[in-house]
PDB file of C-alpha atoms in Angstrom:
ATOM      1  CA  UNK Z   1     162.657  95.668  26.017  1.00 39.00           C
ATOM      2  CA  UNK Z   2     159.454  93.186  25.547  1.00 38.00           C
ATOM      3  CA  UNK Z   3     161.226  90.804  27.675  1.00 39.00           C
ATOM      4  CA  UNK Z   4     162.292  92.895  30.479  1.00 38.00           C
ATOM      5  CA  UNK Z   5     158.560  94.515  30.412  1.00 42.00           C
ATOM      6  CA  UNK Z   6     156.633  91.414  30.880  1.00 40.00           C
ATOM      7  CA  UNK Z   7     158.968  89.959  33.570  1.00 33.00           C
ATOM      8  CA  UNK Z   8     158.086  93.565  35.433  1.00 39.00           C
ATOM      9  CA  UNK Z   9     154.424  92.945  35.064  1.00 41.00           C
ATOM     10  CA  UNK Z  10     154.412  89.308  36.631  1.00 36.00           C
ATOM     11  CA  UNK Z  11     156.267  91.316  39.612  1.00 34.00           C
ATOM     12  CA  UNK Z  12     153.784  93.944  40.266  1.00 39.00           C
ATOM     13  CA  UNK Z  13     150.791  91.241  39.090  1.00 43.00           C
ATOM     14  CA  UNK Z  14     152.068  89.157  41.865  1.00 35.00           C
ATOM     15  CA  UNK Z  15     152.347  91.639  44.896  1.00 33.00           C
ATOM     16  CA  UNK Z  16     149.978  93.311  47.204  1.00 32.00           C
ATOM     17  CA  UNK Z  17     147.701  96.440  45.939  1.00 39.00           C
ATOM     18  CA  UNK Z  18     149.339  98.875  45.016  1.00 43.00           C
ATOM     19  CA  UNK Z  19     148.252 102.710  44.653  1.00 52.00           C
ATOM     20  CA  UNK Z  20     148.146 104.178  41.561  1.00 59.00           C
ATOM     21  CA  UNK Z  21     151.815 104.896  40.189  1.00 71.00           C
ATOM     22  CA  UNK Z  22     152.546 108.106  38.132  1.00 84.00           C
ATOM     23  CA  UNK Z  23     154.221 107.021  35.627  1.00 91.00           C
ATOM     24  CA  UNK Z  24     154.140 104.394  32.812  1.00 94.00           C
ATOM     25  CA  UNK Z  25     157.404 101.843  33.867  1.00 92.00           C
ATOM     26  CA  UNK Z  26     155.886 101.464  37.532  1.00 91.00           C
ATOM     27  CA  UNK Z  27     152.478 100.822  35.775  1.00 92.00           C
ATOM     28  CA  UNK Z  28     149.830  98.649  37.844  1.00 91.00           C
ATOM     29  CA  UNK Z  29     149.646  95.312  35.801  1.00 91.00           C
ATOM     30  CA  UNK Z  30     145.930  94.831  35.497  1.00 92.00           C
ATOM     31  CA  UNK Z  31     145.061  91.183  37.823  1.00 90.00           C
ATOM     32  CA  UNK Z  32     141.384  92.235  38.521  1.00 90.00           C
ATOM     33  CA  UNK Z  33     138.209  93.028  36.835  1.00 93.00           C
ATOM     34  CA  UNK Z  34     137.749  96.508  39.198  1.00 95.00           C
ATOM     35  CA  UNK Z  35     140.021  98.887  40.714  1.00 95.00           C
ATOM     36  CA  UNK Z  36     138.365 101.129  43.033  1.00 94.00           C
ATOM     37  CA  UNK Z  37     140.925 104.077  43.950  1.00 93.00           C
ATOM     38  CA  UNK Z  38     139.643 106.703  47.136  1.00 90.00           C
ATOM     39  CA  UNK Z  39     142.395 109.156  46.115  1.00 84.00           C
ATOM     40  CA  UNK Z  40     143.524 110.867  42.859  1.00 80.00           C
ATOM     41  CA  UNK Z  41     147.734 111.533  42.288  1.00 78.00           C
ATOM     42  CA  UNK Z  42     148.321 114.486  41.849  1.00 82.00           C
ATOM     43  CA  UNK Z  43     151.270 115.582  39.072  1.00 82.00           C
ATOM     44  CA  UNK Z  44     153.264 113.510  36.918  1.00 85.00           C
ATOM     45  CA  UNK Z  45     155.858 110.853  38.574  1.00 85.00           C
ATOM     46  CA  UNK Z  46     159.588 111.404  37.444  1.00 89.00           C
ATOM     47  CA  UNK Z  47     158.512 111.309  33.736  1.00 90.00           C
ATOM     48  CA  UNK Z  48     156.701 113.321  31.799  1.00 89.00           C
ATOM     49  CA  UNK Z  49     155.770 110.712  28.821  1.00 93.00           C
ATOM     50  CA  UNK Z  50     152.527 112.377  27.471  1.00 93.00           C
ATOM     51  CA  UNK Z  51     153.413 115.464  25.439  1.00 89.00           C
ATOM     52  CA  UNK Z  52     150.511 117.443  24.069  1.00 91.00           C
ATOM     53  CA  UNK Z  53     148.997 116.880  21.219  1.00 89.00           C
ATOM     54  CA  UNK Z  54     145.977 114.686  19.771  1.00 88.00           C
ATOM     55  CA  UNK Z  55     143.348 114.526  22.095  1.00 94.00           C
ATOM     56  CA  UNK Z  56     144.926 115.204  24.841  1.00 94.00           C
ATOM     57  CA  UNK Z  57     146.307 118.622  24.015  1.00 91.00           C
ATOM     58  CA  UNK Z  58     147.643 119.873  27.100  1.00 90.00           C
ATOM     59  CA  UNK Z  59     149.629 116.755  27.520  1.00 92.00           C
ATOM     60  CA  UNK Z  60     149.899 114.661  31.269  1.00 93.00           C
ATOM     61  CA  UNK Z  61     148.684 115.795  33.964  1.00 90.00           C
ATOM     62  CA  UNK Z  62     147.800 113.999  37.357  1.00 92.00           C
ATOM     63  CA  UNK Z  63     147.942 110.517  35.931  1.00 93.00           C
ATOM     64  CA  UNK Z  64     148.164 107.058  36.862  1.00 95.00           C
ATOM     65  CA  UNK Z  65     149.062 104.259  34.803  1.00 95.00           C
ATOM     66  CA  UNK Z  66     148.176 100.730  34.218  1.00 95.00           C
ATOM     67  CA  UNK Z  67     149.023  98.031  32.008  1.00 94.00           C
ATOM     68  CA  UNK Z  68     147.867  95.106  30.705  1.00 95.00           C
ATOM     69  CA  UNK Z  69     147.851  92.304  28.368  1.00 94.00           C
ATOM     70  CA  UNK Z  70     144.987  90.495  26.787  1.00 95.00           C
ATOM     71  CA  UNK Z  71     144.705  86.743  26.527  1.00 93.00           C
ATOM     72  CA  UNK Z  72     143.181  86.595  23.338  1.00 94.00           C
ATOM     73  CA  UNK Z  73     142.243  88.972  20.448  1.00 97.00           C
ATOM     74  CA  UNK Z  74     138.938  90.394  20.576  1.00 97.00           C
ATOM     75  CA  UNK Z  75     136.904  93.615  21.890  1.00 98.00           C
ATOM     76  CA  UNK Z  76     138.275  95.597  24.708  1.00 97.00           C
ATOM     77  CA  UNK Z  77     135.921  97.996  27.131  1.00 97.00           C
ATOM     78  CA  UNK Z  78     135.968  99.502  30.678  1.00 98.00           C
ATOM     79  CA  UNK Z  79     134.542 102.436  32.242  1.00 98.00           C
ATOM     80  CA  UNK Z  80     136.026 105.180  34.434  1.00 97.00           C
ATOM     81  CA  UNK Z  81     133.800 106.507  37.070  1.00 97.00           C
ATOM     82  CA  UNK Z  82     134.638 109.449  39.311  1.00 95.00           C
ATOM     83  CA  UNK Z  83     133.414 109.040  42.365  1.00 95.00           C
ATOM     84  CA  UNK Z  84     131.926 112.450  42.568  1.00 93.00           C
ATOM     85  CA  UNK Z  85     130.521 112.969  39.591  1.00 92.00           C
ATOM     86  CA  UNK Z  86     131.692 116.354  39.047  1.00 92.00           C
ATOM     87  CA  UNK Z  87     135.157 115.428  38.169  1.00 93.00           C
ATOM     88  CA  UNK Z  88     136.454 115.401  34.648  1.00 93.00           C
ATOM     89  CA  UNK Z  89     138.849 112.337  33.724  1.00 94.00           C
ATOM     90  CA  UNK Z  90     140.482 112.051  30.776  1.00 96.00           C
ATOM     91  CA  UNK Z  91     142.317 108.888  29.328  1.00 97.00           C
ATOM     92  CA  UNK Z  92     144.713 107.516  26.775  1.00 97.00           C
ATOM     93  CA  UNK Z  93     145.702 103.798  25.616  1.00 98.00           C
ATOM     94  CA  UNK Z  94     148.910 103.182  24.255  1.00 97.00           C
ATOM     95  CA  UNK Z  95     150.400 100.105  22.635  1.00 97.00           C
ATOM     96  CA  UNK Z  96     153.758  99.670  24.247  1.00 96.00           C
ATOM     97  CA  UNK Z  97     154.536  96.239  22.602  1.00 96.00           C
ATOM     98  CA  UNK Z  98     157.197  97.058  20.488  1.00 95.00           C
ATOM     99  CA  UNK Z  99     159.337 100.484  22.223  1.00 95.00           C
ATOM    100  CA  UNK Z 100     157.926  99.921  25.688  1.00 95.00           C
ATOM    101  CA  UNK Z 101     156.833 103.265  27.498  1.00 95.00           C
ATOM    102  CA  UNK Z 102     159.857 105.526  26.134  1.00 94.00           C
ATOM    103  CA  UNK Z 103     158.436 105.292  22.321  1.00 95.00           C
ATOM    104  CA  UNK Z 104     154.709 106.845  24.059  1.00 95.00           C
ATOM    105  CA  UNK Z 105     156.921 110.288  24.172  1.00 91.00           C
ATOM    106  CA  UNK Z 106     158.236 110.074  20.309  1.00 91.00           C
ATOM    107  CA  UNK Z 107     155.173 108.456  18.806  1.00 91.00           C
ATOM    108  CA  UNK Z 108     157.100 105.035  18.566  1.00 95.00           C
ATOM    109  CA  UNK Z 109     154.492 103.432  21.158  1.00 96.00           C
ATOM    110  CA  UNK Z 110     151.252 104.504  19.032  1.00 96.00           C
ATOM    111  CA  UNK Z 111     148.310 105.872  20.740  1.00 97.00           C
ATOM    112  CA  UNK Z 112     145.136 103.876  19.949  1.00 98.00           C
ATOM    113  CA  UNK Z 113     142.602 105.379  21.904  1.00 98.00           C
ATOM    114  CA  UNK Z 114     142.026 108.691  23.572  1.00 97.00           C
ATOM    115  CA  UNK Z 115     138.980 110.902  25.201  1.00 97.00           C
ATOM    116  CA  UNK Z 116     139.127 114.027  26.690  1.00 96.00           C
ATOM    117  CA  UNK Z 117     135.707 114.870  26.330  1.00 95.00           C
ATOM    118  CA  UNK Z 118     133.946 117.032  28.999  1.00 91.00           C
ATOM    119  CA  UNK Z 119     131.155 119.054  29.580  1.00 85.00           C
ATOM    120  CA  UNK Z 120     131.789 122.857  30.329  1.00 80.00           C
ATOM    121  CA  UNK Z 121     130.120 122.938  33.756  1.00 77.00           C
ATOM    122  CA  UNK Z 122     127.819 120.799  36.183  1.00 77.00           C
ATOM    123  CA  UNK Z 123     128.283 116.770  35.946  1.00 86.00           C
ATOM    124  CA  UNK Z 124     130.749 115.317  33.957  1.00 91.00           C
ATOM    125  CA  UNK Z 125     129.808 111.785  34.283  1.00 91.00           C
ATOM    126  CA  UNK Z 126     131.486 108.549  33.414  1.00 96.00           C
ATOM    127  CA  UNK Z 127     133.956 107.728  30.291  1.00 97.00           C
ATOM    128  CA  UNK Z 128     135.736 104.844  29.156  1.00 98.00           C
ATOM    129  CA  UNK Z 129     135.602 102.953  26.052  1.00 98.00           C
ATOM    130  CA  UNK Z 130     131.798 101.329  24.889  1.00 98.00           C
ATOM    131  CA  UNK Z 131     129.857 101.289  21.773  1.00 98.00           C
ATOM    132  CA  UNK Z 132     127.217  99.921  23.989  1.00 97.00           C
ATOM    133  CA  UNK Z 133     127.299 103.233  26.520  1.00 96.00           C
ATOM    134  CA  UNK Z 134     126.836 105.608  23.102  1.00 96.00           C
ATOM    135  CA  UNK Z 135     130.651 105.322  22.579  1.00 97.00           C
ATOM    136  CA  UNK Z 136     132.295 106.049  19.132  1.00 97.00           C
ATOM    137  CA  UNK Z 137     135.378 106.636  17.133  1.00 97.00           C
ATOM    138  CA  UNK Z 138     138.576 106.552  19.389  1.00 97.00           C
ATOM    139  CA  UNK Z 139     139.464 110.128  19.615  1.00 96.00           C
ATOM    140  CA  UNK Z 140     136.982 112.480  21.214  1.00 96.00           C
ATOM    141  CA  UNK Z 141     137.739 115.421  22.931  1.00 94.00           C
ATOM    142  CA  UNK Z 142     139.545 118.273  24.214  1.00 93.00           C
ATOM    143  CA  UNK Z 143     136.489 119.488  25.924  1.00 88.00           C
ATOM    144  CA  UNK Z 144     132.987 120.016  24.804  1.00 87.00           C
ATOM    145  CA  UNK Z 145     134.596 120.196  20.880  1.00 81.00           C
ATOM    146  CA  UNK Z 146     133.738 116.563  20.154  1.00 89.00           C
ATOM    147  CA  UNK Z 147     132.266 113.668  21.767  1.00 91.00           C
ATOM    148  CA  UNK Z 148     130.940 111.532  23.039  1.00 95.00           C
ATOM    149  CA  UNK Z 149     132.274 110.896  26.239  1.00 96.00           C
ATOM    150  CA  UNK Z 150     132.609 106.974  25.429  1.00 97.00           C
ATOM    151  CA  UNK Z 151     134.806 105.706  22.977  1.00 98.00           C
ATOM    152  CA  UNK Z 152     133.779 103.082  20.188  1.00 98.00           C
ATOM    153  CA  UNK Z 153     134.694  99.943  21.090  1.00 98.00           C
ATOM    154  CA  UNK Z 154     138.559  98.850  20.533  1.00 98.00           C
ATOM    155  CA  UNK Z 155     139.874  95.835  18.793  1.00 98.00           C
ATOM    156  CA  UNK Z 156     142.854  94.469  21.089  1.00 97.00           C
ATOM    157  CA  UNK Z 157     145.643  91.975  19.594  1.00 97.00           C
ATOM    158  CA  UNK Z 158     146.774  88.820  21.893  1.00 96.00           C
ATOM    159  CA  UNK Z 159     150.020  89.074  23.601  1.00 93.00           C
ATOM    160  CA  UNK Z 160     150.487  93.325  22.682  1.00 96.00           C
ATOM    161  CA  UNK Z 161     150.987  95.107  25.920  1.00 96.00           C
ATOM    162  CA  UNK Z 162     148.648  98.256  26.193  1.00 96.00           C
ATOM    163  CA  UNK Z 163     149.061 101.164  29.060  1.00 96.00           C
ATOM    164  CA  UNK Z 164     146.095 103.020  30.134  1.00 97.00           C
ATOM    165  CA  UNK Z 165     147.024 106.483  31.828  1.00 97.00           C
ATOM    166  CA  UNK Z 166     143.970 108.132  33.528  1.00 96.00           C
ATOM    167  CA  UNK Z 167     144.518 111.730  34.060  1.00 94.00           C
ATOM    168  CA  UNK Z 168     141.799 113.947  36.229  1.00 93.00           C
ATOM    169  CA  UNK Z 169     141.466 117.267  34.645  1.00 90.00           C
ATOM    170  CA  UNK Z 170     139.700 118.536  37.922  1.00 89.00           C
ATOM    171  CA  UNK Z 171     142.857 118.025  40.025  1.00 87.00           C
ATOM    172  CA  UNK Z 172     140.554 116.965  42.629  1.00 88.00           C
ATOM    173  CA  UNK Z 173     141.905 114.095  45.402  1.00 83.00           C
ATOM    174  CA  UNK Z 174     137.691 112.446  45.252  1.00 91.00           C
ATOM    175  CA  UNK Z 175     139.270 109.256  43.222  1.00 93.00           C
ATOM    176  CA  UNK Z 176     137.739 107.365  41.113  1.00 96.00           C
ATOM    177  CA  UNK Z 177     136.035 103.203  39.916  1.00 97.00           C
ATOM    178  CA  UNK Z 178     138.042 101.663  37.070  1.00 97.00           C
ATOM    179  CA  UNK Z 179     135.908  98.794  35.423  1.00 97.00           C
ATOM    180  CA  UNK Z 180     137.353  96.203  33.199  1.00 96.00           C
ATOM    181  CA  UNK Z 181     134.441  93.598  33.678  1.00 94.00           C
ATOM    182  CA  UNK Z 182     132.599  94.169  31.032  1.00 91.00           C
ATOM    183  CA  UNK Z 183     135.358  94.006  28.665  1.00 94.00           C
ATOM    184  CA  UNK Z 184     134.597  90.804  26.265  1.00 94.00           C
ATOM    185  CA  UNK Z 185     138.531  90.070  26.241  1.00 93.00           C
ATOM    186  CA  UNK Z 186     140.093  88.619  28.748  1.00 90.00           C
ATOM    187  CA  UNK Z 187     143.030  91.076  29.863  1.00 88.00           C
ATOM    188  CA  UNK Z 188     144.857  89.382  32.319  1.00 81.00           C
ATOM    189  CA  UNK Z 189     145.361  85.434  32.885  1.00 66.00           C
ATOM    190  CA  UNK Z 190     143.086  83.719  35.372  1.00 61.00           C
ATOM    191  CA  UNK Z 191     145.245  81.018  35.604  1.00 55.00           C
ATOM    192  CA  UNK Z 192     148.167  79.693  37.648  1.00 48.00           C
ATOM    193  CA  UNK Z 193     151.417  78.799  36.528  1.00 47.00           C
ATOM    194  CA  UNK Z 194     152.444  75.232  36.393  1.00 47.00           C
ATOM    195  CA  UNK Z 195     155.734  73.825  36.766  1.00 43.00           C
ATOM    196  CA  UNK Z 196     157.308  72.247  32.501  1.00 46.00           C
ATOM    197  CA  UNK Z 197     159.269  69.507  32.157  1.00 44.00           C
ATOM    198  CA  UNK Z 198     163.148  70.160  32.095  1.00 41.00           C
ATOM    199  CA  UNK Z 199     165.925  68.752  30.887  1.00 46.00           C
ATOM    200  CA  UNK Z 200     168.984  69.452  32.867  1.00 45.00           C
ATOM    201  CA  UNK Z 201     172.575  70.012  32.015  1.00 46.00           C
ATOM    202  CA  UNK Z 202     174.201  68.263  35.237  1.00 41.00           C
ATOM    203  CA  UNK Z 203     178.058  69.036  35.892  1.00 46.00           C
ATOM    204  CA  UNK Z 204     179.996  65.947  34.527  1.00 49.00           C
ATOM    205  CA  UNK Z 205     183.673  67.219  35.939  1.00 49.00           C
ATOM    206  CA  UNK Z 206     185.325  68.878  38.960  1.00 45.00           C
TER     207      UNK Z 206
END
């Protein structure tokens, strides 16, 4: 499952932009530092993969997905901001390294991070996950019943494969800024692939 998920990745990694995808196995693999998206999706995809509970307790809704894998081990941050301010995202990170997005629906693909914090009325503000931007712990939410809006700041393991869905609780189409640059990890590879050294097994018969 591993396998066949990071072969997908260098696929989508190595196309055109996309648009944010609905659900977790047509994730966006993460090749830039900032994805600015002008419209919001609206439902769920084909699957439904996040069922309520923690943080998140009235499960997916309006999501897009992206996925990633960091370079090293280190700190992990980014920042979601709605374009109009207004809007209310929420978010959940997932480590799909071992059971791949089917174990996010039976626990097997643990969450590691979620916010659904938001205030009852007026702006609502950016979220995302910084210790620097007031963030802390790595569950805050549903509403106004715990904060803050930031997360604490998330260790991240070299080689795991984490998906991010971001889910807009205002069902509103304004879109939204997704920053990974100030993230001190490095979660996708700035380098190109070069061409190894093989050793053949010619055809010695007819």
């Amino acid at each position: 499952m591993k396998n066949a998920l990071v072969i997908c990745l260098i696929l989508i990694c190595g196309s055109t932009r996309l648009l944010a995808q609905s659900d977790c196995a047509t994730a966006i693999s993460v090749c830039n530092f900032n994805y600015d998206e002008q419209n919001s999706p609206a439902g769920t995809g084909n699957v439904f993969e996040v069922a309520p509970g923690s943080c998140q307790t009235g499960g997916e809704f309006n999501s897009a997905w992206y996925v990633f894998s960091p370079q090293t081990n280190g700190v992990l941050n980014f920042e979601l901001i709605p374009n109009n301010l207004n809007d209310d995202y929420d978010w959940s990170l997932f480590d799909i390294t071992e059971n791949g997005c089917a174990g996010i629906t039976n626990g097997s693909s643990p969450e590691v991070s979620c916010n659904s914090y938001g205030e009852t009325g007026g702006i609502q503000g950016t979220t995302g996950i910084s210790s620097a931007n007031g963030g802390s712990g790595n569950s805050n939410g549903p509403g106004n019943l715990n904060g803050p809006a930031f997360n604490g700041d998330l260790n991240v393991t070299a080689g795991n494969i984490y998906a991010l869905v971001v889910m807009n609780y205002s069902s509103t189409l304004n879109g939204y800024n997704l920053d990974f640059g100030t993230s001190p990890v490095s979660i996708f590879d700035n380098e190109s692939p070069t061409v190894v050294s093989y050793d053949f097994n010619w055809c010695t018969g007819l």
